[in-house]
Short mmCIF file of C-alpha atoms in Angstrom, two decimals:
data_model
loop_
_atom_site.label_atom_id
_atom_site.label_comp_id
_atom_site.label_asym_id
_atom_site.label_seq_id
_atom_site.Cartn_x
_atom_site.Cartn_y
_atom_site.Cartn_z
CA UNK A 8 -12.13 -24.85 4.50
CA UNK A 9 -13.74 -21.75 6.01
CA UNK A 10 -17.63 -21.95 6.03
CA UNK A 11 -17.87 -17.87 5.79
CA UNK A 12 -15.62 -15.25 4.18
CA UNK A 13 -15.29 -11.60 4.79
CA UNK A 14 -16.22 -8.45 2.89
CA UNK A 15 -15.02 -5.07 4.12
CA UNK A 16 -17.52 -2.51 4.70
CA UNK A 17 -15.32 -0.52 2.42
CA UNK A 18 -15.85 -2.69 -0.66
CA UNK A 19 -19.25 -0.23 -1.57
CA UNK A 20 -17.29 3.05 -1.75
CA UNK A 21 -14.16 1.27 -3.86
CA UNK A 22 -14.26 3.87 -6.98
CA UNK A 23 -14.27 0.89 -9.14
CA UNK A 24 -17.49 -0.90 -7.67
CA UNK A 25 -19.44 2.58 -7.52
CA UNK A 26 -18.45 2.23 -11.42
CA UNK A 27 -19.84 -1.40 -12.14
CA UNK A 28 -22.86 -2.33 -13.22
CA UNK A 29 -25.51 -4.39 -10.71
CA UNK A 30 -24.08 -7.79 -12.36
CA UNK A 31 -20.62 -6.64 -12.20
CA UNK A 32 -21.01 -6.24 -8.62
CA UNK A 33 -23.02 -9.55 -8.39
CA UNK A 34 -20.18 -11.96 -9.88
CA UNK A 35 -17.30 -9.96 -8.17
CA UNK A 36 -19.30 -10.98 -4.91
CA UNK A 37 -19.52 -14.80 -5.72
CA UNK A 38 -15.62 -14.98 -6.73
CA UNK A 39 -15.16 -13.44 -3.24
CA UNK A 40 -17.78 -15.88 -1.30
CA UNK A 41 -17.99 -19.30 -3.80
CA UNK A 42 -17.10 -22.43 -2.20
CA UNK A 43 -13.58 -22.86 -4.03
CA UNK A 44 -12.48 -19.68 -2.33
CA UNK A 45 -8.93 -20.54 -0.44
CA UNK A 46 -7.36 -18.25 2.30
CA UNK A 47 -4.42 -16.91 -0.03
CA UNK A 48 -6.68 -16.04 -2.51
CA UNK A 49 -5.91 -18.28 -5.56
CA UNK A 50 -8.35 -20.72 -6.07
CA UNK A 51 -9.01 -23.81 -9.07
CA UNK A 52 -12.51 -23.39 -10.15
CA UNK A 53 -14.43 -24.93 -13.11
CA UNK A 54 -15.85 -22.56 -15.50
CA UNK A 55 -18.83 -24.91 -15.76
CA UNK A 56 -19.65 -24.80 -12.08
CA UNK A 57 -19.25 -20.94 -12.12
CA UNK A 58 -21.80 -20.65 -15.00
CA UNK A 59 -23.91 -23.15 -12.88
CA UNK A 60 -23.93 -21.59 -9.33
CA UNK A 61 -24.49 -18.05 -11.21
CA UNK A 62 -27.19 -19.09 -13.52
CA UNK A 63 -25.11 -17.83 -16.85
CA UNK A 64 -24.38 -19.36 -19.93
CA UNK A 65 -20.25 -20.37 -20.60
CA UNK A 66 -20.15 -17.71 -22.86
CA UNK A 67 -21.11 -15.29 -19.82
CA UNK A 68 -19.00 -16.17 -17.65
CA UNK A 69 -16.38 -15.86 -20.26
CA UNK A 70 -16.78 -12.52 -20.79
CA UNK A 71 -17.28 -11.71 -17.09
CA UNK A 72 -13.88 -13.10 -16.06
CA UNK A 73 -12.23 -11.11 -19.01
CA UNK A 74 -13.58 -7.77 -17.91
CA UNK A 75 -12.55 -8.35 -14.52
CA UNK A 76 -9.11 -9.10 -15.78
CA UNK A 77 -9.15 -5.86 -17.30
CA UNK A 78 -10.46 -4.28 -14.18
CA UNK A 79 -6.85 -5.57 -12.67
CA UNK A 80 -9.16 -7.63 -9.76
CA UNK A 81 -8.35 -11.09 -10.88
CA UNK A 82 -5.85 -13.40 -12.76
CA UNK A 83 -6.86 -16.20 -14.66
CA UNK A 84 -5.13 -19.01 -15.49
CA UNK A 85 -7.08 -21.25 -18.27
CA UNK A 86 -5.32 -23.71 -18.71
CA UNK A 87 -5.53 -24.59 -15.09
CA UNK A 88 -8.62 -23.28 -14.19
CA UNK A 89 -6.96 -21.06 -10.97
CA UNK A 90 -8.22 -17.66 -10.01
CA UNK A 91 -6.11 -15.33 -8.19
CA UNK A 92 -7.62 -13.10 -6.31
CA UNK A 93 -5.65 -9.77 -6.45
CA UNK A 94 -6.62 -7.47 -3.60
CA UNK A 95 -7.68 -10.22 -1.43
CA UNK A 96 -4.52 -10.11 1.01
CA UNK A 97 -5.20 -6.81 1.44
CA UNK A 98 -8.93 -7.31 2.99
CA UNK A 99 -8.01 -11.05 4.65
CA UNK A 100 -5.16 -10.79 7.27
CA UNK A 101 -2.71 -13.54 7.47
CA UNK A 102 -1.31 -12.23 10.64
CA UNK A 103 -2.35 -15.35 12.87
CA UNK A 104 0.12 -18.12 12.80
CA UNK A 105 -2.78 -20.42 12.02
CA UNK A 106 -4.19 -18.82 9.30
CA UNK A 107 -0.58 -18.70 7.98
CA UNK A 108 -0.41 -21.82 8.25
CA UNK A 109 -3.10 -22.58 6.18
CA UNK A 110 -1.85 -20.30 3.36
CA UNK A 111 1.75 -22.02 3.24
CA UNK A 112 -0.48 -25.80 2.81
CA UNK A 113 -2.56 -23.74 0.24
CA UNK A 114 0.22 -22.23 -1.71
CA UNK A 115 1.58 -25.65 -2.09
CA UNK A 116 -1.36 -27.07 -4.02
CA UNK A 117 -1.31 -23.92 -6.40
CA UNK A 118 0.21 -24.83 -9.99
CA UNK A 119 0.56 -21.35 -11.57
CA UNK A 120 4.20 -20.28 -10.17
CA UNK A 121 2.99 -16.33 -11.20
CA UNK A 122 0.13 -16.50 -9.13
CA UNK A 123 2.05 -18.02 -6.24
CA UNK A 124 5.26 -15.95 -6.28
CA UNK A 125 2.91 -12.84 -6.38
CA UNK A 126 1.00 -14.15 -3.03
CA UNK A 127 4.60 -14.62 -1.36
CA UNK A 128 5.48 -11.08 -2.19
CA UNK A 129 2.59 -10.02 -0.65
CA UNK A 130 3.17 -11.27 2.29
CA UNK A 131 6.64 -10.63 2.86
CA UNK A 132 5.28 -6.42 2.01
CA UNK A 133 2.48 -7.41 4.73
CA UNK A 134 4.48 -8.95 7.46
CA UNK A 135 2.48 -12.52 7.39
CA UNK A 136 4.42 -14.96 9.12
CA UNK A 137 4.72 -17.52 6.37
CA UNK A 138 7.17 -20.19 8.18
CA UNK A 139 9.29 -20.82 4.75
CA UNK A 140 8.35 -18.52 1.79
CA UNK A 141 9.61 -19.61 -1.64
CA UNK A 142 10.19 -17.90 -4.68
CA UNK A 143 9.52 -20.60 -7.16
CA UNK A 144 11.50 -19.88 -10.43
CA UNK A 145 9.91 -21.42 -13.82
CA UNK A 146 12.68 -23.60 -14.50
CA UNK A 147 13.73 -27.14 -14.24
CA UNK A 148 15.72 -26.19 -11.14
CA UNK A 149 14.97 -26.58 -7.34
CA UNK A 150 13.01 -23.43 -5.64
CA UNK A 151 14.67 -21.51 -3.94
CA UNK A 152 13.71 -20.82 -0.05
CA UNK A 153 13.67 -17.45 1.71
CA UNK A 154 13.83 -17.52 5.34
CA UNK A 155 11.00 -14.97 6.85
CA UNK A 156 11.64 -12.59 9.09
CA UNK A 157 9.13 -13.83 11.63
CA UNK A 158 10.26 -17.35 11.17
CA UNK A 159 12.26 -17.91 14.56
CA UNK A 160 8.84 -17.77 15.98
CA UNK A 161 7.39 -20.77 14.59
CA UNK A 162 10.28 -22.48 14.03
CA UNK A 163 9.18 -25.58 15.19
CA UNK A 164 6.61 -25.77 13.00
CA UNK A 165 7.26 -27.73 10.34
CA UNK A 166 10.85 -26.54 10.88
CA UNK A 167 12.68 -28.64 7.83
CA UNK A 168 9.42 -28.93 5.85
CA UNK A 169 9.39 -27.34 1.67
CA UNK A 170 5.87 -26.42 1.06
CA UNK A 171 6.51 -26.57 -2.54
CA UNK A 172 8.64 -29.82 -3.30
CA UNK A 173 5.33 -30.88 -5.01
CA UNK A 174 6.86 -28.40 -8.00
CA UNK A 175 8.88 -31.98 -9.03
CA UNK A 176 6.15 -33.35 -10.51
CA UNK A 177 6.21 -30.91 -13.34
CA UNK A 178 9.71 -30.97 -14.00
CA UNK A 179 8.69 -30.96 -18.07
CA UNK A 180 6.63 -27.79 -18.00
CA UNK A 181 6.62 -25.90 -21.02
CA UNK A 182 5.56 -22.43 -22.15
CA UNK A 183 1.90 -22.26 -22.54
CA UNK A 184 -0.58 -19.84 -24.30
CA UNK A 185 -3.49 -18.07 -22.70
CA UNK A 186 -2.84 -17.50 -19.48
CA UNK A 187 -0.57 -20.25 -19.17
CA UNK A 188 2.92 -20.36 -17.23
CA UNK A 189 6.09 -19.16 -19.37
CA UNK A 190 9.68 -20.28 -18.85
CA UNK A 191 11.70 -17.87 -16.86
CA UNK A 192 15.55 -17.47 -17.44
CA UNK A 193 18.15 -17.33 -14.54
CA UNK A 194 18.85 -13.74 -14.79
CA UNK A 195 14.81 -13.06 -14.69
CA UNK A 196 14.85 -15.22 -11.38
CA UNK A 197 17.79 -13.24 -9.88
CA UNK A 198 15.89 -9.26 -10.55
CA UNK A 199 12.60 -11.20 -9.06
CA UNK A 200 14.73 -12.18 -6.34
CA UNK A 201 16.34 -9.06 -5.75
CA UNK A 202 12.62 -6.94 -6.34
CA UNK A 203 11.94 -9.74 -3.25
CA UNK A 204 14.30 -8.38 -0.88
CA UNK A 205 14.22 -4.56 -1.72
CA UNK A 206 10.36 -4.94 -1.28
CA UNK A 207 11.16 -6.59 2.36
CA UNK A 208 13.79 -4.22 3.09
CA UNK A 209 10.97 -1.17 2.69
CA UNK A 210 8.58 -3.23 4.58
CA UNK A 211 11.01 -3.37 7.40
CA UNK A 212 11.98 -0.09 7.52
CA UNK A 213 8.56 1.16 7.88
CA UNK A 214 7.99 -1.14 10.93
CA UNK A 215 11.01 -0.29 12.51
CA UNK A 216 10.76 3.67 12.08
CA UNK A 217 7.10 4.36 12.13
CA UNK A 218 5.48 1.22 13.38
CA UNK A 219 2.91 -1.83 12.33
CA UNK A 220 2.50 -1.84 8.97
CA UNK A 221 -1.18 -1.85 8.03
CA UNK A 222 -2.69 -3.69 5.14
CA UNK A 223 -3.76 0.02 3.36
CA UNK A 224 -0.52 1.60 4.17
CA UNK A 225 1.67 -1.67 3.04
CA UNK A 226 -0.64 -1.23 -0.49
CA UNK A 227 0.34 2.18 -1.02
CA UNK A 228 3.61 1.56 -0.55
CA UNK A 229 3.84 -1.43 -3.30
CA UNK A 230 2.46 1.10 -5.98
CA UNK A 231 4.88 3.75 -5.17
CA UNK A 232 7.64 0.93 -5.29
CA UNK A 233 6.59 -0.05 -8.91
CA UNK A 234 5.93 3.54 -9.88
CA UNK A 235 9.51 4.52 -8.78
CA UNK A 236 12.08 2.32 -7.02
CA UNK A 237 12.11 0.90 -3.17
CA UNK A 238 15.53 2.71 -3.16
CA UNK A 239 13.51 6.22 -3.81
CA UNK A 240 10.74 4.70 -1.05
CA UNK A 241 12.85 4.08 1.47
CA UNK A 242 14.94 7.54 1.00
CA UNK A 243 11.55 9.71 1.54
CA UNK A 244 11.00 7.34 4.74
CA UNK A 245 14.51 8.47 5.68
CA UNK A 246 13.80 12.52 4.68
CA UNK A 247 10.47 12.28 6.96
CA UNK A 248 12.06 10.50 9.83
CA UNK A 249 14.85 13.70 10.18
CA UNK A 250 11.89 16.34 9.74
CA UNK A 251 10.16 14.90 12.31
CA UNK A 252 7.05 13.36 10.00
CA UNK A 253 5.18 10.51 9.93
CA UNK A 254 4.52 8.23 6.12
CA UNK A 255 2.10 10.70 5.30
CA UNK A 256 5.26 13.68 4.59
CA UNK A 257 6.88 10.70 2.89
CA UNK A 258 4.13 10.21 0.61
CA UNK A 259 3.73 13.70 -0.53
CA UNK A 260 7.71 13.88 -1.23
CA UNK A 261 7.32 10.47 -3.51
CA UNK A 262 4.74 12.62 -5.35
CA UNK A 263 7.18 15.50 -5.83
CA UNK A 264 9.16 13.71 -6.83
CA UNK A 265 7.04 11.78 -9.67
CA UNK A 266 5.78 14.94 -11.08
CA UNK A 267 9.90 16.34 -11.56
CA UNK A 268 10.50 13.07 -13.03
CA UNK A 269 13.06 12.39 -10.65
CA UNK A 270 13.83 8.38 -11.25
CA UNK A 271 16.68 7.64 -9.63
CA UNK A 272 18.31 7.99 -5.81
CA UNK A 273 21.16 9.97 -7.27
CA UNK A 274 18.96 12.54 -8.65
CA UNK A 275 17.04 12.69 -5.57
CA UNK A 276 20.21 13.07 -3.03
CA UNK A 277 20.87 15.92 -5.66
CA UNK A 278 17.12 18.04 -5.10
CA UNK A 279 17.31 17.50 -1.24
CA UNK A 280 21.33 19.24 -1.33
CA UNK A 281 20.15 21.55 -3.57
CA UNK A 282 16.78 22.19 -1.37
CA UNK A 283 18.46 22.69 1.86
CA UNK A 284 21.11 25.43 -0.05
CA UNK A 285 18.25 27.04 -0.82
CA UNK A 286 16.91 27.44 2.71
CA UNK A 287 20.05 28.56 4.11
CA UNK A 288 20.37 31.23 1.47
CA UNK A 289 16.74 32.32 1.22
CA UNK A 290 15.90 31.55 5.23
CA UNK A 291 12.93 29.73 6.30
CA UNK A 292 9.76 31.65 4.25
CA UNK A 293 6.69 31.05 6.53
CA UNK A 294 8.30 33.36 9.40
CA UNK A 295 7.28 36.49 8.59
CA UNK A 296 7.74 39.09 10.88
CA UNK A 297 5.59 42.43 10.66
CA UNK A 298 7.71 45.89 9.72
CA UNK A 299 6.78 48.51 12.37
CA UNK A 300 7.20 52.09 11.28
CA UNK A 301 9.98 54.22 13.23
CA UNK A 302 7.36 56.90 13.36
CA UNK A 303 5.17 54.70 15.57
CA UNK A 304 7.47 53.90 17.97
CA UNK A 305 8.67 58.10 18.30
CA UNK A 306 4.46 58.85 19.00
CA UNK A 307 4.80 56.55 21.99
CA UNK A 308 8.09 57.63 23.36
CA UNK A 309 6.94 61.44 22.71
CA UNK A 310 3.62 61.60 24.29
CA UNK A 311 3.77 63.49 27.84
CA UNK A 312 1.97 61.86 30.88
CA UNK A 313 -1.20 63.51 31.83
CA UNK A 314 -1.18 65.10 35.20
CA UNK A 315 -3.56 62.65 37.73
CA UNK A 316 -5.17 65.35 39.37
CA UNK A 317 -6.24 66.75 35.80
CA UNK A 318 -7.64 63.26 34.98
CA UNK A 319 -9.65 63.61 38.04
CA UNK A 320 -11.47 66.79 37.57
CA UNK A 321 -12.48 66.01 34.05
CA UNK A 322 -14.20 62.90 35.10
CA UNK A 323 -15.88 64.43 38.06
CA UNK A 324 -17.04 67.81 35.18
CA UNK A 325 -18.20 64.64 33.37
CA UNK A 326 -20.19 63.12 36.11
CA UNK A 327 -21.33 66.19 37.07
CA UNK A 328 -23.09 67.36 33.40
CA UNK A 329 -24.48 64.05 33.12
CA UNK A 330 -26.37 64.14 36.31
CA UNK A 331 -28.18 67.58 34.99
CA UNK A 332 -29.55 66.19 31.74
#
């Protein structure tokens, strides 16, 4: 367990915290530095011991851990106690192969599958190099393993190993209530599956065309992907990459695109064509060149040369009358 934990300078000017109230900000800070605090950011934690360490009542902390819920910060499992940790990925790299290492042996302790599928999304969008990620379905079958792209690396590491065969000892779970884990059908595992690999395919893209993939950037990304489709992600990627643009001219096309409600890749195949006819017909509009009258061009052509010698003697008359003032 790591004796310190990290909070990013940036954490002060997050809208949200310039929004909360002094004890807001004081019990987001202890979920983000207690002792129970894991590396992948879901951790089992005793309500009792929370109201202890903080000096609160139960009731407190109750009502603390539901408002953060509703801030979208945390998850909360009751009936077993975890805590997941929403944006903590985002602030705590997993990039070293030790660190995720620890986060595959930490994953395979965690009992709520939601909470652990979301962490493996993450960081498949993020790049981690998780040796074996696993999508663990709710069901009575066996999870199913994903092979990472940046598993040849550490292949020797634990190369055979299933971080989550511990799932057999709950082979009976049922549906639960508050916060509890659900039963999930076989075609809900195959769209989670296939939201899996669309979200990887983006991720990849983005390396391959514009380079590392940064925590922020990888965020941003994931909320454009739920707000429209990775199909419609990836597309803008591929409209910035011929103009010559960098994620930035991506972004602001995904935003066009959200305010003309265009939802699918069809219908945004169909505003590019229809964009580009436009330009061809219209021409490009920022070149503007300025209209010089004919009139102008005749006073130049028109006007005689002066004769040198001329020049000469009125700027020797001039020299001259200045001289006797």
């Amino acid at each position: 367990m790591a004796i310190f934990r990290k909070i990013d300078i940036n954490f002060w000017q997050d809208e949200l915290v310039a929004e909360m109230t002094p004890e807001d900000k004081y019990f987001y800070i202890y979920l983000m530095t207690n002792g129970k605090t894991s590396q992948c950011g879901i951790y089992r934690i005793n309500r009792r011991v929370m109201a202890f360490d903080l000096g609160w009542n139960m009731e407190k902390v109750d009502r603390m851990i539901s408002r953060f819920e509703e801030y979208g910060r945390i998850k909360y499992n009751r009936d077993e106690q975890e805590i997941f940790m929403v944006n903590w990925l985002k602030y705590n790299s997993a990039a070293s192969p030790k660190i995720a290492k620890r986060v595959d042996n930490e994953l395979s302790e965690v009992k709520t599958i939601e909470f652990r599928n979301e962490v493996v999304r993450l960081c498949i969008l993020y790049g981690y190099p998780i040796n074996t990620v696993s999508i663990q379905v709710q069901t009575k079958e066996e999870p199913v393993s994903i092979p990472n792209p940046h598993q040849n690396h550490y292949q020797n590491q634990n190369k055979n190993q299933n971080h989550y065969q511990n799932q057999k000892q709950y082979p009976e779970q049922e549906e639960k209530k508050d916060g509890g884990v659900g039963v999930a059908s076989s075609d809900e595992s195959d769209k989670f599956q296939q939201d899996i690999d669309k979200r990887k395919e983006a991720s990849e893209f983005y390396q391959q065309n514009f380079g590392v993939l940064a925590p922020a950037v990888a965020q941003e990304m994931d909320t454009w992907i739920d707000t429209l489709s990775s199909d419609l992600v990836i597309e803008a990627m591929k409209i910035a990459l011929r103009a010559g643009k960098q994620f930035n001219y991506a972004l602001g096309i995904l935003k066009k695109w959200y305010q003309r409600n265009i939802r699918t890749l069809d219908q945004a195949k169909a505003e590019s064509k229809q964009f580009a006819r436009s330009q061809q017909r219209d021409g490009p509009s920022e070149q503007h060149q300025e209209v010089v009258p004919e009139w102008m061009h005749k006073q130049k052509q028109d006007k005689p040369r002066e004769d040198p010698k001329e020049v000469k003697r009125r700027a020797e008359y001039l020299d001259e009358y200045l001289k006797s003032i």
